[in-house]
Short mmCIF file of C-alpha atoms in Angstrom, two decimals:
data_model
loop_
_atom_site.label_atom_id
_atom_site.label_comp_id
_atom_site.label_asym_id
_atom_site.label_seq_id
_atom_site.Cartn_x
_atom_site.Cartn_y
_atom_site.Cartn_z
CA MET A 1 20.34 310.89 -74.50
CA PHE A 2 19.61 312.56 -71.14
CA HIS A 3 20.09 316.31 -71.63
CA GLY A 4 17.56 317.12 -68.91
CA ASN A 5 16.29 320.58 -68.01
CA VAL A 6 19.05 322.59 -69.70
CA SER A 7 19.31 326.37 -69.86
CA LEU A 8 17.83 328.37 -72.74
CA GLU A 9 21.33 329.00 -74.13
CA ILE A 10 22.23 325.28 -74.14
CA ALA A 11 18.85 324.32 -75.64
CA GLU A 12 19.35 326.81 -78.49
CA GLY A 13 22.91 325.57 -78.99
CA LEU A 14 21.76 321.95 -79.12
CA LYS A 15 19.15 322.84 -81.73
CA ALA A 16 21.80 324.54 -83.88
CA LEU A 17 24.18 321.61 -83.39
CA ARG A 18 21.53 319.08 -84.42
CA ALA A 19 20.95 320.99 -87.65
CA ARG A 20 24.67 320.71 -88.40
CA ILE A 21 24.67 317.02 -87.51
CA ALA A 22 21.75 316.44 -89.90
CA LYS A 23 23.82 317.93 -92.76
CA ALA A 24 26.47 315.23 -92.19
CA GLY A 25 23.98 312.65 -93.52
CA ILE A 26 24.92 309.93 -91.03
CA PRO A 27 22.64 306.94 -91.70
CA SER A 28 21.08 305.23 -88.71
CA SER A 29 22.73 301.96 -87.78
CA LYS A 30 20.62 298.79 -87.78
CA LEU A 31 20.97 296.12 -85.14
CA ASP A 32 22.90 293.10 -86.47
CA GLU A 33 23.25 294.76 -89.88
CA THR A 34 25.37 297.93 -89.59
CA VAL A 35 27.43 299.83 -87.03
CA ASN A 36 28.57 303.46 -87.05
CA ILE A 37 32.22 303.92 -86.08
CA ALA A 38 34.00 307.26 -85.60
CA THR A 39 37.27 308.73 -84.46
CA TRP A 40 37.55 312.12 -82.78
CA ASN A 41 40.43 314.13 -81.36
CA ILE A 42 38.72 316.10 -78.57
CA ARG A 43 41.23 318.84 -77.83
CA GLU A 44 42.88 318.42 -74.42
CA PHE A 45 39.80 316.64 -73.07
CA GLY A 46 40.17 316.69 -69.31
CA LYS A 47 43.04 319.17 -69.01
CA ARG A 48 40.67 321.76 -67.62
CA ARG A 49 36.99 321.60 -66.72
CA ARG A 50 34.73 322.28 -69.69
CA SER A 51 31.56 324.32 -69.57
CA GLN A 52 28.23 322.58 -69.12
CA ALA A 53 27.30 323.55 -72.68
CA ALA A 54 30.41 321.85 -74.05
CA ILE A 55 29.65 318.66 -72.12
CA HIS A 56 26.15 318.53 -73.62
CA TYR A 57 27.45 319.23 -77.13
CA ILE A 58 30.19 316.58 -76.88
CA ALA A 59 27.62 314.02 -75.69
CA GLU A 60 25.29 314.92 -78.55
CA ILE A 61 28.09 314.42 -81.08
CA LEU A 62 29.31 311.13 -79.60
CA GLY A 63 25.74 309.86 -79.45
CA GLN A 64 25.48 309.87 -83.25
CA PHE A 65 27.76 306.82 -83.39
CA ASP A 66 27.97 303.35 -81.86
CA LEU A 67 31.73 303.22 -81.24
CA ILE A 68 34.12 306.16 -81.07
CA GLY A 69 37.90 306.06 -80.72
CA VAL A 70 38.78 309.21 -78.77
CA VAL A 71 42.27 310.70 -78.60
CA GLU A 72 43.65 313.55 -76.49
CA LEU A 73 41.70 312.31 -73.49
CA ARG A 74 43.81 313.42 -70.50
CA ASP A 75 44.59 311.77 -67.18
CA ASP A 76 41.69 313.51 -65.41
CA LEU A 77 38.53 311.58 -66.37
CA THR A 78 36.02 313.87 -64.65
CA ASP A 79 34.66 315.45 -67.84
CA LEU A 80 34.41 312.04 -69.52
CA GLY A 81 32.21 310.96 -66.62
CA ARG A 82 30.01 314.04 -67.07
CA VAL A 83 29.54 313.16 -70.76
CA LEU A 84 28.66 309.54 -69.95
CA GLU A 85 25.94 310.68 -67.56
CA ILE A 86 24.24 312.48 -70.46
CA LEU A 87 24.73 309.59 -72.89
CA GLY A 88 22.94 307.30 -70.45
CA PRO A 89 23.24 303.83 -68.90
CA TYR A 90 23.74 301.89 -72.14
CA TRP A 91 27.09 303.55 -72.80
CA ASP A 92 30.45 302.31 -71.58
CA VAL A 93 34.16 303.02 -72.03
CA VAL A 94 37.48 301.21 -72.27
CA TYR A 95 40.54 303.43 -71.93
CA SER A 96 44.31 303.24 -71.67
CA ASP A 97 46.52 304.57 -68.91
CA ALA A 98 47.87 308.11 -69.23
CA ILE A 99 51.44 308.63 -70.43
CA LEU A 100 52.78 311.30 -68.10
CA ASP A 101 55.98 312.47 -69.81
CA ALA A 102 56.16 315.33 -72.31
CA GLY A 103 56.00 312.99 -75.32
CA GLY A 104 52.91 311.29 -73.97
CA ASN A 105 51.35 314.65 -73.03
CA ARG A 106 49.38 313.01 -70.16
CA GLU A 107 47.12 311.52 -72.83
CA ARG A 108 44.97 308.39 -72.95
CA VAL A 109 43.16 306.66 -75.80
CA CYS A 110 39.52 305.80 -75.12
CA TYR A 111 36.77 303.79 -76.79
CA VAL A 112 33.28 305.08 -76.03
CA PHE A 113 30.57 302.65 -77.15
CA ASP A 114 26.85 301.94 -77.02
CA GLU A 115 26.42 298.46 -75.54
CA ARG A 116 23.12 298.03 -77.39
CA ALA A 117 25.07 297.94 -80.67
CA VAL A 118 28.63 296.93 -79.76
CA CYS A 119 30.03 294.38 -77.30
CA PHE A 120 33.53 294.58 -75.85
CA ASN A 121 35.21 291.28 -76.70
CA GLY A 122 37.89 291.15 -74.01
CA LEU A 123 41.15 292.30 -75.60
CA ALA A 124 42.44 295.68 -74.41
CA ALA A 125 46.16 296.41 -74.63
CA GLU A 126 48.68 299.06 -75.54
CA ALA A 127 50.75 298.33 -78.64
CA SER A 128 54.53 298.56 -78.30
CA PRO A 129 57.33 298.63 -80.88
CA PRO A 130 59.01 295.25 -81.50
CA ARG A 131 61.88 294.39 -79.16
CA ARG A 132 65.31 292.96 -79.90
CA LYS A 133 67.65 291.20 -77.52
CA SER A 134 70.54 293.35 -76.40
CA GLY A 135 72.79 291.51 -73.99
CA THR A 136 70.45 290.02 -71.43
CA GLU A 137 67.64 292.54 -72.07
CA TYR A 138 64.89 292.95 -74.68
CA ILE A 139 64.73 296.54 -75.86
CA SER A 140 62.60 298.43 -78.39
CA GLU A 141 64.72 300.17 -81.01
CA ALA A 142 61.91 302.48 -82.13
CA SER A 143 60.03 305.17 -80.21
CA TRP A 144 56.31 305.80 -80.41
CA TRP A 145 55.55 308.91 -78.40
CA ARG A 146 52.07 307.71 -77.44
CA ALA A 147 51.24 304.02 -77.28
CA PRO A 148 48.35 303.01 -79.58
CA TYR A 149 45.46 301.33 -77.80
CA VAL A 150 44.03 298.11 -79.21
CA ALA A 151 40.67 296.59 -78.24
CA SER A 152 38.39 293.90 -79.65
CA PHE A 153 34.68 294.37 -80.26
CA LYS A 154 31.72 292.56 -81.79
CA ALA A 155 28.74 294.04 -83.62
CA GLY A 156 26.21 291.62 -85.03
CA ASN A 157 28.27 288.70 -86.31
CA PHE A 158 31.18 291.00 -87.13
CA ASP A 159 34.18 290.69 -84.82
CA PHE A 160 36.96 293.25 -85.25
CA VAL A 161 40.01 294.74 -83.61
CA ALA A 162 40.15 298.51 -83.21
CA PHE A 163 43.57 300.19 -83.22
CA THR A 164 43.53 303.86 -82.20
CA THR A 165 46.54 306.16 -81.99
CA HIS A 166 47.70 309.77 -81.76
CA VAL A 167 50.92 310.02 -83.77
CA ARG A 168 53.56 312.58 -82.85
CA TRP A 169 53.77 315.94 -84.57
CA GLY A 170 57.38 316.51 -83.57
CA SER A 171 60.00 318.70 -85.22
CA SER A 172 60.85 316.32 -88.08
CA ALA A 173 58.71 314.92 -90.86
CA GLU A 174 61.19 312.05 -91.19
CA ALA A 175 60.64 311.01 -87.57
CA ARG A 176 56.88 311.08 -88.07
CA ILE A 177 57.18 308.97 -91.21
CA ALA A 178 59.32 306.47 -89.30
CA GLU A 179 56.68 306.22 -86.57
CA LEU A 180 53.91 305.78 -89.15
CA GLN A 181 55.92 303.03 -90.85
CA GLY A 182 56.46 301.32 -87.51
CA LEU A 183 52.74 301.38 -86.77
CA ALA A 184 51.99 299.98 -90.23
CA ASN A 185 54.52 297.19 -89.69
CA TRP A 186 52.96 296.34 -86.31
CA ILE A 187 49.46 296.13 -87.82
CA GLY A 188 50.71 294.08 -90.76
CA ALA A 189 52.47 291.63 -88.42
CA LYS A 190 49.40 291.41 -86.19
CA SER A 191 47.22 290.51 -89.16
CA ARG A 192 49.53 287.58 -89.97
CA GLU A 193 49.78 286.12 -86.46
CA LYS A 194 48.66 282.53 -86.13
CA TYR A 195 46.60 283.20 -83.00
CA LYS A 196 45.45 286.72 -83.78
CA GLU A 197 42.31 287.99 -82.11
CA ASP A 198 40.61 288.67 -85.44
CA ARG A 199 41.44 289.23 -89.09
CA ASP A 200 39.43 292.45 -89.38
CA ILE A 201 41.44 295.44 -88.16
CA ILE A 202 40.17 299.03 -88.11
CA ALA A 203 42.93 301.59 -87.51
CA MET A 204 41.88 305.09 -86.59
CA GLY A 205 42.89 308.23 -84.75
CA ASP A 206 44.95 311.35 -85.32
CA PHE A 207 47.81 310.21 -87.55
CA ASN A 208 48.97 313.80 -88.21
CA VAL A 209 48.94 312.97 -91.93
CA PRO A 210 48.06 316.13 -93.90
CA ASP A 211 46.69 314.34 -96.98
CA THR A 212 46.14 310.92 -98.53
CA LYS A 213 48.79 311.14 -101.27
CA GLY A 214 52.14 312.00 -99.69
CA PRO A 215 54.88 309.87 -98.08
CA MET A 216 53.22 309.85 -94.66
CA PHE A 217 50.05 308.27 -95.98
CA GLN A 218 52.12 305.89 -98.09
CA ALA A 219 53.95 304.79 -94.94
CA ILE A 220 50.83 304.00 -92.89
CA THR A 221 49.20 302.11 -95.79
CA SER A 222 52.35 300.22 -96.84
CA THR A 223 51.39 296.88 -95.21
CA GLY A 224 47.81 296.56 -96.38
CA LEU A 225 45.66 299.17 -94.63
CA MET A 226 43.32 300.92 -97.02
CA LEU A 227 40.81 303.74 -97.04
CA PRO A 228 37.18 302.64 -96.95
CA LYS A 229 35.68 303.53 -100.31
CA PRO A 230 33.40 306.33 -99.04
CA LEU A 231 36.41 308.08 -97.46
CA ALA A 232 38.50 307.70 -100.62
CA ARG A 233 36.06 309.72 -102.69
CA GLY A 234 36.81 313.43 -102.94
CA ALA A 235 39.08 315.68 -100.91
CA PHE A 236 38.01 316.81 -97.46
CA GLY A 237 39.74 317.48 -94.18
CA THR A 238 39.10 316.88 -90.50
CA ASN A 239 40.48 320.22 -89.30
CA LEU A 240 38.09 323.15 -88.94
CA ALA A 241 39.25 324.59 -92.28
CA ARG A 242 38.47 321.20 -93.90
CA ASN A 243 41.78 321.19 -95.84
CA LYS A 244 43.94 318.74 -93.84
CA ARG A 245 43.26 315.01 -93.38
CA TYR A 246 45.06 314.59 -90.04
CA ASP A 247 42.53 312.03 -88.81
CA GLN A 248 42.06 308.71 -90.55
CA ILE A 249 39.96 305.58 -90.47
CA LEU A 250 41.73 302.75 -92.30
CA HIS A 251 40.86 299.08 -92.48
CA MET A 252 42.31 295.68 -93.17
CA PRO A 253 39.05 293.81 -93.68
CA HIS A 254 38.34 290.24 -94.66
CA PHE A 255 35.62 291.31 -97.12
CA PRO A 256 36.73 294.73 -98.47
CA GLU A 257 34.06 294.85 -101.17
CA ASN A 258 31.29 294.52 -98.57
CA PHE A 259 32.85 296.51 -95.76
CA CYS A 260 31.49 300.02 -95.71
CA ASN A 261 28.26 301.76 -96.73
CA ALA A 262 29.00 305.40 -96.09
CA GLY A 263 31.42 307.77 -94.40
CA GLY A 264 32.47 311.36 -93.98
CA VAL A 265 33.03 314.19 -91.53
CA LEU A 266 30.63 315.62 -88.97
CA ASP A 267 31.22 319.36 -89.28
CA PHE A 268 29.97 320.84 -86.00
CA TYR A 269 31.89 324.07 -86.72
CA ALA A 270 30.42 324.95 -90.15
CA ARG A 271 32.68 328.03 -90.40
CA ASP A 272 30.92 329.76 -87.52
CA HIS A 273 31.17 328.79 -83.86
CA ARG A 274 28.86 331.53 -82.58
CA PRO A 275 25.55 329.62 -82.73
CA LEU A 276 27.09 327.23 -80.17
CA PHE A 277 29.21 329.65 -78.13
CA PRO A 278 28.15 333.25 -78.88
CA THR A 279 30.61 334.93 -76.51
CA LEU A 280 33.77 332.93 -77.28
CA THR A 281 36.54 333.51 -79.78
CA LYS A 282 37.28 330.75 -82.29
CA GLU A 283 40.40 329.77 -80.33
CA GLN A 284 38.41 329.52 -77.08
CA PHE A 285 35.79 327.47 -78.93
CA THR A 286 38.41 324.84 -79.86
CA TYR A 287 39.11 324.23 -76.18
CA GLU A 288 35.39 323.77 -75.48
CA LEU A 289 34.62 321.45 -78.42
CA SER A 290 37.75 320.79 -80.49
CA ASP A 291 39.97 321.86 -83.36
CA HIS A 292 39.31 318.47 -85.03
CA LEU A 293 36.08 317.18 -86.56
CA PRO A 294 34.86 313.59 -86.08
CA LEU A 295 35.51 311.24 -89.00
CA TRP A 296 33.04 308.37 -89.37
CA ILE A 297 32.12 305.31 -91.41
CA GLN A 298 29.22 302.87 -91.41
CA VAL A 299 30.33 299.23 -91.47
CA ASN A 300 28.30 296.25 -92.67
CA THR A 301 28.17 293.78 -89.79
CA ASP A 302 26.10 291.08 -91.49
CA GLN A 303 28.87 289.21 -93.33
CA ASP A 304 27.02 285.92 -93.83
CA GLY A 305 26.30 286.54 -97.52
CA ALA A 306 29.95 287.34 -98.29
CA ARG A 307 31.11 284.28 -96.36
CA LEU A 308 28.70 282.03 -98.28
CA ASP A 309 29.86 283.48 -101.61
CA GLN A 310 33.46 282.81 -100.66
CA LEU A 311 32.64 279.25 -99.58
CA ILE A 312 30.79 278.55 -102.84
CA GLN A 313 33.69 279.89 -104.91
CA ARG A 314 36.19 277.69 -103.07
CA LYS A 315 34.05 274.56 -103.46
CA ARG A 316 33.37 275.19 -107.15
CA ALA A 317 37.09 275.71 -107.74
CA GLY A 318 37.77 272.44 -105.93
CA ARG A 319 35.34 270.54 -108.14
CA ARG A 320 36.90 271.94 -111.29
CA GLY A 321 40.34 270.93 -110.03
#
């Protein structure tokens, strides 16, 4: 991290922020053994120029993880570049194009990652609803307001596909449920493809799902996605009030029992924004940092033991047969 010769106010803010980060209990990742993955909706990131303090705080938060799926990144990438300068030369990004209409909200999806821990594997594409032939044309019957962004990565000997999205809010819960079901169907179909990039899929982002029990959550998990065990324990939210679970990290892993060590929320707000921005209102604060908190998990990347156990079980079963 390259914070440099910051002002007294930023230095004091960084010290307060680090104390809040420490309370999140994020374990350090270990090369070739674990990787820390997060998703964060950074409110209107790039719509207007953020303060220098906000840029340092955002970099400090992102730097706690190895791979972050960022939503609400806007078409102007200037502030993202400012953050990367602080993160340093080992960090890189892969991002989608902006969707310029009102439904797309000029938003991109971005993966920010530390190349010392995570390698980009080559796949980067926007996901689209399935098409059907209509006359001489092939047309999507469904509408996803913002295209999910899919990219492949490798950490240790663990290859995986990341799927990050920002689902519509809209004026109708039914329309949101239909979009969530369409996304679940797409992921389920992708996992069954003969020439799929990888069997391990991690879906994350702002799904605008208020909890993990209602019809919206049932829709997104209907084709096999599941909550990592650490995120399934207890009730907590990713909004500043900590009572709504809009953001999710879900997985369709090959070894679910050996997938995840830990997970939770990094609460940089802690019910008081003033140690970070003493002169701002809470609403102004959300446009400097965000109105969403990062959600994170730690993934086991050394899968050799699980693979050997599976191989032994298959061979023993074959002998008995």
